[in-house]
XYZ file of C-alpha atoms in Angstrom:
457
model
C 100.337 126.497 111.784
C 101.301 123.418 109.741
C 104.990 123.534 108.853
C 106.029 122.246 105.446
C 109.164 120.592 104.097
C 109.653 120.618 100.314
C 111.830 118.002 98.604
C 112.618 118.773 94.945
C 114.656 117.666 91.906
C 114.527 113.955 92.752
C 113.448 110.736 91.119
C 110.429 109.281 92.925
C 109.135 105.712 93.181
C 105.759 106.007 94.887
C 105.002 102.243 95.076
C 101.310 103.135 94.793
C 98.775 100.806 93.171
C 99.913 101.901 89.712
C 103.643 101.938 90.523
C 103.689 105.630 89.604
C 107.195 107.012 89.157
C 108.630 110.440 88.356
C 112.033 110.915 86.764
C 112.185 114.406 88.240
C 109.674 115.503 90.833
C 108.834 116.840 94.277
C 107.295 115.808 97.593
C 105.670 118.212 100.056
C 105.495 117.150 103.711
C 102.982 119.022 105.863
C 103.302 118.140 109.539
C 103.394 114.351 109.693
C 101.607 113.753 106.365
C 102.494 113.727 102.696
C 100.539 116.696 101.339
C 101.365 116.457 97.652
C 103.851 115.037 95.156
C 104.274 114.980 91.420
C 106.432 115.752 88.411
C 108.473 118.920 88.031
C 108.788 121.580 90.709
C 106.619 121.955 93.786
C 103.656 124.342 93.618
C 104.539 127.959 94.183
C 103.309 130.117 97.065
C 103.326 127.299 99.625
C 102.850 128.730 103.092
C 104.968 128.002 106.157
C 107.803 126.264 104.325
C 110.498 125.772 106.961
C 112.912 123.799 104.788
C 113.641 123.112 101.132
C 115.770 120.116 100.164
C 117.480 120.046 96.771
C 117.486 116.281 96.204
C 119.330 116.296 92.880
C 120.878 112.874 92.301
C 118.517 111.136 94.718
C 115.716 108.578 94.576
C 112.851 109.074 97.034
C 110.921 105.973 98.113
C 108.591 105.046 100.942
C 110.486 104.097 104.088
C 111.344 100.429 104.391
C 109.115 98.291 106.616
C 110.685 95.424 108.558
C 108.224 92.623 109.318
C 110.289 90.158 111.366
C 113.182 90.565 113.806
C 114.582 89.493 117.173
C 116.427 92.494 118.581
C 117.978 90.693 121.558
C 120.078 88.570 119.197
C 122.254 91.595 118.392
C 124.493 90.614 121.326
C 124.911 86.983 120.195
C 125.991 87.611 116.607
C 128.633 85.393 115.031
C 127.837 82.255 117.040
C 126.807 78.799 115.789
C 127.600 79.883 112.243
C 127.459 76.415 110.664
C 124.196 75.094 112.102
C 120.713 74.420 110.802
C 117.766 75.971 112.637
C 117.126 73.299 115.292
C 120.839 72.819 116.126
C 121.328 76.598 116.167
C 118.429 77.035 118.601
C 119.690 74.278 120.897
C 123.163 75.867 120.870
C 121.931 79.387 121.674
C 118.862 78.996 123.908
C 120.980 78.460 127.066
C 122.722 81.790 126.403
C 119.571 83.675 125.421
C 117.850 82.510 128.599
C 120.264 84.700 130.610
C 119.377 88.046 129.041
C 118.214 90.922 131.234
C 116.873 94.442 130.784
C 120.256 96.136 130.284
C 121.260 93.602 127.654
C 117.951 93.822 125.832
C 117.999 97.626 125.807
C 121.491 97.726 124.292
C 120.600 95.022 121.763
C 117.422 96.860 120.761
C 119.389 100.061 120.256
C 121.939 98.275 118.081
C 119.275 96.534 115.992
C 117.214 99.690 115.527
C 120.229 101.872 114.733
C 121.475 99.560 111.999
C 118.072 99.373 110.363
C 117.205 103.055 110.718
C 120.372 104.352 109.136
C 119.744 101.955 106.235
C 116.288 103.270 105.366
C 113.932 101.431 107.746
C 111.197 103.725 109.049
C 108.900 101.051 110.522
C 110.449 98.236 112.551
C 109.098 95.292 114.469
C 110.543 93.009 117.113
C 109.338 89.505 117.928
C 110.556 89.109 121.500
C 109.726 85.811 123.163
C 112.450 85.182 125.804
C 111.398 86.424 129.252
C 113.686 84.993 131.971
C 112.365 85.374 135.495
C 113.648 88.529 137.168
C 115.005 89.992 133.910
C 113.044 93.264 134.222
C 110.444 94.882 131.982
C 111.804 93.768 128.628
C 108.804 94.875 126.564
C 108.955 98.422 127.924
C 112.695 98.741 127.366
C 112.373 97.599 123.735
C 109.517 100.033 123.104
C 111.510 102.812 124.768
C 114.505 102.173 122.528
C 112.323 102.459 119.414
C 110.697 105.646 120.707
C 114.098 107.243 121.401
C 115.318 106.308 117.898
C 112.222 107.912 116.339
C 111.212 104.737 114.483
C 107.619 103.605 114.003
C 107.364 100.290 115.800
C 105.400 97.083 116.332
C 106.290 94.890 119.297
C 105.219 91.300 118.733
C 104.999 90.170 122.372
C 106.168 86.604 122.102
C 106.000 83.694 124.509
C 107.114 80.095 124.999
C 105.562 77.532 127.353
C 106.848 74.243 125.866
C 110.256 73.533 127.432
C 112.529 70.526 127.024
C 110.596 68.436 129.550
C 107.463 68.823 127.386
C 109.227 67.943 124.140
C 110.138 71.516 123.137
C 113.530 72.972 122.225
C 114.098 75.741 124.821
C 115.372 74.822 128.306
C 112.644 74.732 130.946
C 114.014 77.781 132.756
C 113.578 79.875 129.588
C 109.809 79.439 129.261
C 106.725 80.928 130.930
C 103.613 79.161 132.128
C 100.525 79.333 129.940
C 98.694 81.643 132.345
C 101.693 83.912 132.909
C 102.325 84.253 129.167
C 98.718 85.179 128.413
C 98.458 87.608 131.322
C 101.735 89.350 130.497
C 100.803 89.606 126.821
C 97.434 91.175 127.632
C 99.088 93.645 130.013
C 101.598 94.634 127.309
C 98.804 95.282 124.800
C 96.796 97.330 127.284
C 99.799 99.432 128.327
C 101.449 100.068 124.979
C 99.210 99.450 121.939
C 98.035 102.543 120.039
C 95.318 101.935 117.455
C 95.343 105.468 115.990
C 96.150 106.274 112.345
C 99.551 107.791 113.105
C 100.474 105.402 115.935
C 104.174 105.126 116.661
C 103.795 101.983 118.812
C 101.606 98.943 118.256
C 101.601 95.496 119.864
C 100.828 92.058 118.414
C 100.234 88.715 120.147
C 103.062 86.390 119.130
C 103.640 82.896 120.601
C 107.016 81.834 119.284
C 106.605 78.669 117.191
C 104.905 75.246 117.130
C 107.972 73.577 118.672
C 108.216 75.936 121.669
C 104.531 76.652 122.363
C 101.663 74.454 123.537
C 98.496 74.090 121.498
C 96.644 75.796 124.360
C 98.878 78.885 124.130
C 98.428 79.026 120.364
C 94.630 78.792 120.485
C 94.148 80.999 123.554
C 96.660 83.499 122.164
C 94.573 83.823 119.003
C 91.442 84.332 121.074
C 93.225 86.973 123.178
C 94.427 88.905 120.131
C 90.967 89.024 118.586
C 89.364 90.034 121.864
C 91.860 92.914 122.139
C 91.711 93.829 118.450
C 95.420 93.372 117.673
C 97.365 91.336 115.128
C 98.906 87.869 115.490
C 102.434 86.782 114.584
C 104.494 83.583 114.799
C 107.069 81.485 112.931
C 105.726 79.031 110.373
C 106.958 76.357 107.947
C 110.564 77.472 108.302
C 112.335 74.103 107.901
C 111.723 70.480 106.920
C 112.501 69.576 110.544
C 109.582 71.755 111.692
C 107.243 70.024 109.265
C 108.370 66.629 110.569
C 107.927 67.846 114.164
C 104.353 68.976 113.473
C 103.415 65.696 111.808
C 104.866 63.682 114.686
C 103.350 65.795 117.467
C 100.059 66.965 115.955
C 99.405 64.495 113.137
C 99.316 67.273 110.513
C 101.524 69.791 108.734
C 102.188 73.333 110.021
C 99.514 75.118 107.952
C 96.758 72.678 108.925
C 97.893 72.943 112.537
C 97.768 76.733 112.400
C 94.276 76.633 110.931
C 93.118 74.232 113.642
C 94.257 76.682 116.345
C 92.750 79.807 114.753
C 96.024 81.027 113.304
C 95.048 81.813 109.725
C 93.400 85.114 108.845
C 93.896 88.630 107.527
C 95.037 89.691 111.025
C 97.872 87.102 111.037
C 101.353 87.122 109.573
C 103.937 84.336 109.712
C 107.709 84.499 109.468
C 109.575 82.453 106.824
C 106.965 80.107 105.235
C 109.684 78.319 103.299
C 108.258 74.798 103.060
C 104.736 75.267 101.743
C 102.901 73.135 99.213
C 100.163 74.331 96.860
C 97.380 73.682 99.373
C 99.274 75.647 102.043
C 99.593 78.615 99.689
C 95.901 78.339 98.779
C 95.002 78.427 102.489
C 97.083 81.554 103.041
C 95.554 83.211 99.980
C 91.996 82.242 100.977
C 92.450 83.680 104.474
C 94.720 86.614 103.493
C 97.358 85.449 105.971
C 100.586 87.429 105.528
C 104.195 86.298 105.174
C 107.451 87.870 106.379
C 110.097 86.724 103.896
C 113.618 86.588 105.408
C 115.959 85.559 102.576
C 119.313 86.101 104.320
C 118.351 84.211 107.469
C 116.813 81.404 105.422
C 120.125 81.057 103.574
C 122.282 81.430 106.727
C 120.404 78.565 108.439
C 120.109 76.502 105.221
C 116.325 76.519 105.579
C 115.573 76.713 101.861
C 114.029 79.074 99.318
C 110.517 80.345 100.033
C 108.054 80.240 97.140
C 107.656 84.018 97.040
C 106.601 84.279 93.366
C 103.855 81.694 93.960
C 102.726 83.419 97.163
C 102.459 86.753 95.328
C 100.679 85.214 92.340
C 98.107 83.710 94.706
C 97.483 87.099 96.335
C 99.224 86.423 99.654
C 100.527 89.631 101.325
C 104.342 89.360 101.545
C 106.824 91.695 103.239
C 110.530 91.471 104.055
C 112.218 90.729 107.367
C 115.765 91.106 108.642
C 115.179 88.313 111.182
C 117.338 88.139 114.277
C 120.960 89.153 113.866
C 122.198 85.827 115.204
C 121.063 84.468 111.822
C 121.564 87.621 109.711
C 124.557 89.367 111.169
C 124.316 92.441 108.914
C 121.069 93.472 110.597
C 119.993 95.569 107.605
C 116.785 95.477 105.579
C 117.892 97.342 102.447
C 120.243 94.460 101.633
C 117.209 92.150 101.755
C 115.762 93.876 98.667
C 118.704 92.554 96.681
C 118.895 89.203 98.444
C 115.188 88.540 97.967
C 115.528 89.117 94.239
C 118.712 87.067 93.827
C 117.776 84.106 96.030
C 114.342 83.747 94.494
C 115.931 83.597 91.050
C 117.659 80.411 92.207
C 114.220 78.833 92.607
C 111.820 77.310 90.120
C 110.899 80.585 88.378
C 114.537 81.523 87.680
C 114.953 84.952 86.011
C 111.177 85.544 86.070
C 110.924 85.127 89.857
C 111.152 88.782 90.934
C 112.149 92.072 89.352
C 113.508 95.246 90.936
C 110.140 96.913 91.448
C 108.608 93.807 92.978
C 111.515 93.659 95.412
C 111.032 97.313 96.386
C 107.312 96.672 96.860
C 108.058 93.751 99.191
C 110.195 96.041 101.338
C 107.671 98.889 101.478
C 103.982 98.426 100.662
C 104.134 94.656 101.167
C 105.504 95.159 104.644
C 102.805 97.713 105.433
C 100.150 95.193 104.337
C 101.634 92.475 106.526
C 101.640 94.769 109.584
C 98.077 95.902 108.856
C 99.116 99.488 108.115
C 98.768 99.831 104.346
C 96.320 102.738 104.739
C 98.938 104.756 106.601
C 102.374 103.826 105.224
C 104.152 101.800 102.546
C 103.587 104.097 99.554
C 103.984 107.789 98.785
C 100.482 109.207 98.397
C 98.765 112.397 99.596
C 97.272 111.892 103.043
C 99.613 109.077 104.037
C 102.117 109.458 106.849
C 105.417 111.129 105.947
C 107.680 108.085 106.247
C 110.135 108.333 103.367
C 113.788 107.945 102.414
C 116.172 109.873 100.170
C 118.697 107.476 98.648
C 121.782 109.037 97.066
C 122.236 107.551 93.596
C 124.923 109.778 92.021
C 128.005 108.285 93.695
C 130.506 105.827 92.229
C 128.377 102.882 93.373
C 125.297 103.802 91.301
C 125.911 106.754 88.958
C 126.316 104.660 85.782
C 122.975 102.825 86.231
C 120.315 104.815 84.383
C 117.269 103.453 86.221
C 117.376 104.463 89.907
C 115.097 101.659 91.128
C 117.295 99.096 89.396
C 120.319 100.803 90.930
C 118.790 100.659 94.411
C 117.869 96.961 94.251
C 120.609 95.446 92.076
C 123.442 97.712 93.189
C 125.441 98.130 96.362
C 123.675 99.407 99.474
C 122.854 103.044 98.675
C 123.715 105.872 101.082
C 120.725 107.372 102.936
C 120.940 111.155 102.786
C 117.746 111.622 104.771
C 115.096 109.459 106.375
C 111.834 110.865 107.730
C 109.383 109.170 110.110
C 106.102 110.917 110.845
C 107.589 114.019 109.203
C 110.595 114.031 111.559
C 114.104 113.480 110.217
C 115.830 110.567 111.965
C 118.805 110.081 109.595
C 121.066 112.658 107.958
C 123.963 111.663 105.678
C 123.714 108.014 106.735
C 123.938 108.831 110.456
C 121.300 108.883 113.169
C 120.078 112.297 114.268
C 118.563 111.227 117.610
C 121.189 108.808 118.940
C 124.981 108.447 119.076
C 126.182 105.404 117.154
C 129.538 105.126 118.957
C 127.793 105.086 122.333
C 125.433 102.370 121.115
C 128.353 100.335 119.728
C 130.166 100.461 123.075
C 127.042 99.439 124.978
C 126.332 96.494 122.690
C 129.944 95.298 122.950
C 129.870 95.527 126.747
C 126.564 93.693 127.058
C 127.613 91.004 124.568
C 130.724 90.323 126.693
C 128.653 90.356 129.883
C 126.172 87.839 128.464
C 128.967 85.598 127.174
C 130.547 85.630 130.629
C 127.289 84.699 132.358
C 126.672 81.873 129.879
C 130.210 80.523 130.258
C 129.919 80.509 134.031
C 126.554 78.760 134.119
């Protein structure tokens, strides 16, 4: 018996190929799939309806998809607040290198909880710090996502270029080339699920050109393609990175990535702020994706990514929270607004992005970047039932006639319900599968513990 949930009397933004919207419509969830949706009331005589939701005053959208994050940074928020990227990394790497399994579990819970209660249904974590003896960090991150009920991609990161080799991280914070490759392959084999409705997937994700050897980049790409998984890294984030690449490799970041096998439709890069026309052409030609992180880019004074130009060229673009040591709010729904506003400060001004383009970045664009556009990212029959009910009839939004404009331009909207794989994980802006106060206490305790270890080192 397939149980059904019927959601009625709501505005709907499907974010499908035609941007279909309904001022008043319904969605039928059957098991873990969207069975039907449309204008007016749901079809009569539906069998096995276990719940009907009167969503009057709500906007229903696809769940938000986060394409770049560093969960462990939840316990180092509020530090190095007036630094650019390189200075910020140098300031924080010695602290990050002392994380362990308990700290990472608490930080993952905090990061996931903040995103989930704000409308994220698919999250990802780029974890690249693996101190010796710290425990099974990949498994504890994946376990936290499973317990929260969130669909999840772990980008198993790595660093093998320490300070003695001209990199930024301290030597004790990096792995050897062989250890990084072996551990990454083991993580993929243990945890990656390639099925249509997978709740956990794994990507191969060396950290960045200034913390990873050329051998790890090229062999990491080969490993990912041998295993049939996606590739992720940081790219073209700052002018300092571009200078670093020219000095070390004799070429800019995009050319370097191409030389190591790191452009392609199975690749997505975080940030991509400092890209010229030929860089954008290369990404468009190879269908390489971009995770746009507007708040972090502003926090670290990295610059304004050329998102309108990337989209016009056909580059897949999604949104990312980025680590909460450079975006302390830890929320993705605020990035819809920030992406729109920050990009309007760029060359295209008021024509840079509109409300519906911003929503698409946070939903279907993110699904494209993670390689899951067939399954999630839009509301269509047969797709997985990952969707959010945003309440739009409160003081914050009630006087804005267009609900999509209200969602993107207005204050952060309350989440009345969030469903992942047909299962409700948020009710009235609170988690249904975890206790937020318990998570808050754990993150505070582990943040203090880490600060104490770092101070005593």
